[in-house]
Amino acid sequence: MDEYEGNLLSGEWDAESSHFILKRVKQIEVQSVLSQGQFERLQRYLANHGVEESVMITLHDQIPIIVSSEQREELDSDLHGISQYWHQQ
């Protein structure tokens, strides 16, 4: 598995299953498996909100995480880095 360590997100790429295992969001340790479809929905959700806006994402549909407008660029950068795993296939 390939390790990814970004500013707000970190995890591992599982090439065998084509999933990204999310291990950290901001300072919160998590264990979530993202398929390409889930990942793309997250990207679309963020694209529908202006970069200057704060957004809320939830982990396991229970834990709300606020991403401030100041952190949006870091999050977008992390998502771009993670998206490269699906494009390698």
XYZ file of C-alpha atoms in Angstrom:
89
model
C 0.000 0.000 0.000
C 1.131 3.511 -0.807
C 1.059 5.996 2.063
C -0.340 9.493 1.517
C 0.422 12.261 4.010
C -1.231 15.581 3.199
C -1.944 18.734 5.148
C -5.463 17.799 6.280
C -5.825 14.217 5.048
C -3.687 11.131 5.293
C -4.170 7.490 4.513
C -3.188 4.578 2.326
C -3.925 3.604 -1.267
C -4.972 -0.028 -1.737
C -4.241 -0.734 -5.407
C -5.712 -4.228 -5.209
C -9.196 -2.970 -4.310
C -8.823 0.520 -5.872
C -9.844 2.164 -2.595
C -8.295 4.879 -0.478
C -8.206 4.156 3.248
C -8.608 7.469 5.033
C -6.700 7.454 8.335
C -6.737 11.113 9.426
C -8.903 14.164 8.785
C -7.369 17.264 10.315
C -6.271 16.002 13.753
C -8.887 13.268 14.037
C -7.857 9.654 13.582
C -10.350 7.732 11.436
C -10.621 4.477 9.542
C -12.788 5.012 6.456
C -12.551 3.336 3.085
C -13.372 5.572 0.117
C -14.311 4.215 -3.270
C -13.698 6.300 -6.358
C -17.412 7.187 -6.514
C -17.484 8.409 -2.902
C -14.314 10.380 -3.475
C -15.747 12.029 -6.594
C -18.959 12.950 -4.722
C -16.840 14.647 -2.064
C -14.984 16.598 -4.748
C -18.289 17.669 -6.371
C -19.695 18.734 -2.991
C -16.675 20.947 -2.391
C -16.761 22.300 -5.955
C -20.356 23.441 -5.365
C -19.205 25.635 -2.483
C -16.979 28.608 -3.039
C -13.368 28.360 -1.911
C -13.975 31.312 0.398
C -16.706 29.378 2.251
C -16.261 27.096 5.228
C -17.732 23.652 4.682
C -18.804 20.839 6.945
C -18.061 17.220 6.166
C -19.099 14.304 8.325
C -17.196 11.169 9.230
C -19.243 7.997 9.509
C -22.350 10.216 9.146
C -21.871 11.172 12.799
C -18.826 13.350 13.412
C -19.034 16.814 11.837
C -15.733 18.360 10.767
C -15.584 22.043 9.871
C -13.097 22.957 7.159
C -12.530 26.696 7.313
C -12.163 28.856 4.244
C -8.468 29.171 5.143
C -8.092 25.364 5.049
C -9.957 24.868 1.765
C -6.862 25.280 -0.401
C -5.040 22.644 1.663
C -8.011 20.289 1.396
C -8.274 20.817 -2.362
C -4.547 20.109 -2.688
C -4.889 16.906 -0.646
C -7.860 15.750 -2.733
C -5.926 16.402 -5.923
C -2.997 14.359 -4.574
C -5.255 11.458 -3.622
C -7.116 11.545 -6.953
C -3.851 10.730 -8.718
C -4.052 7.161 -7.367
C -7.179 6.449 -9.436
C -5.595 8.050 -12.503
C -2.551 5.741 -12.275
C -4.609 2.667 -13.085
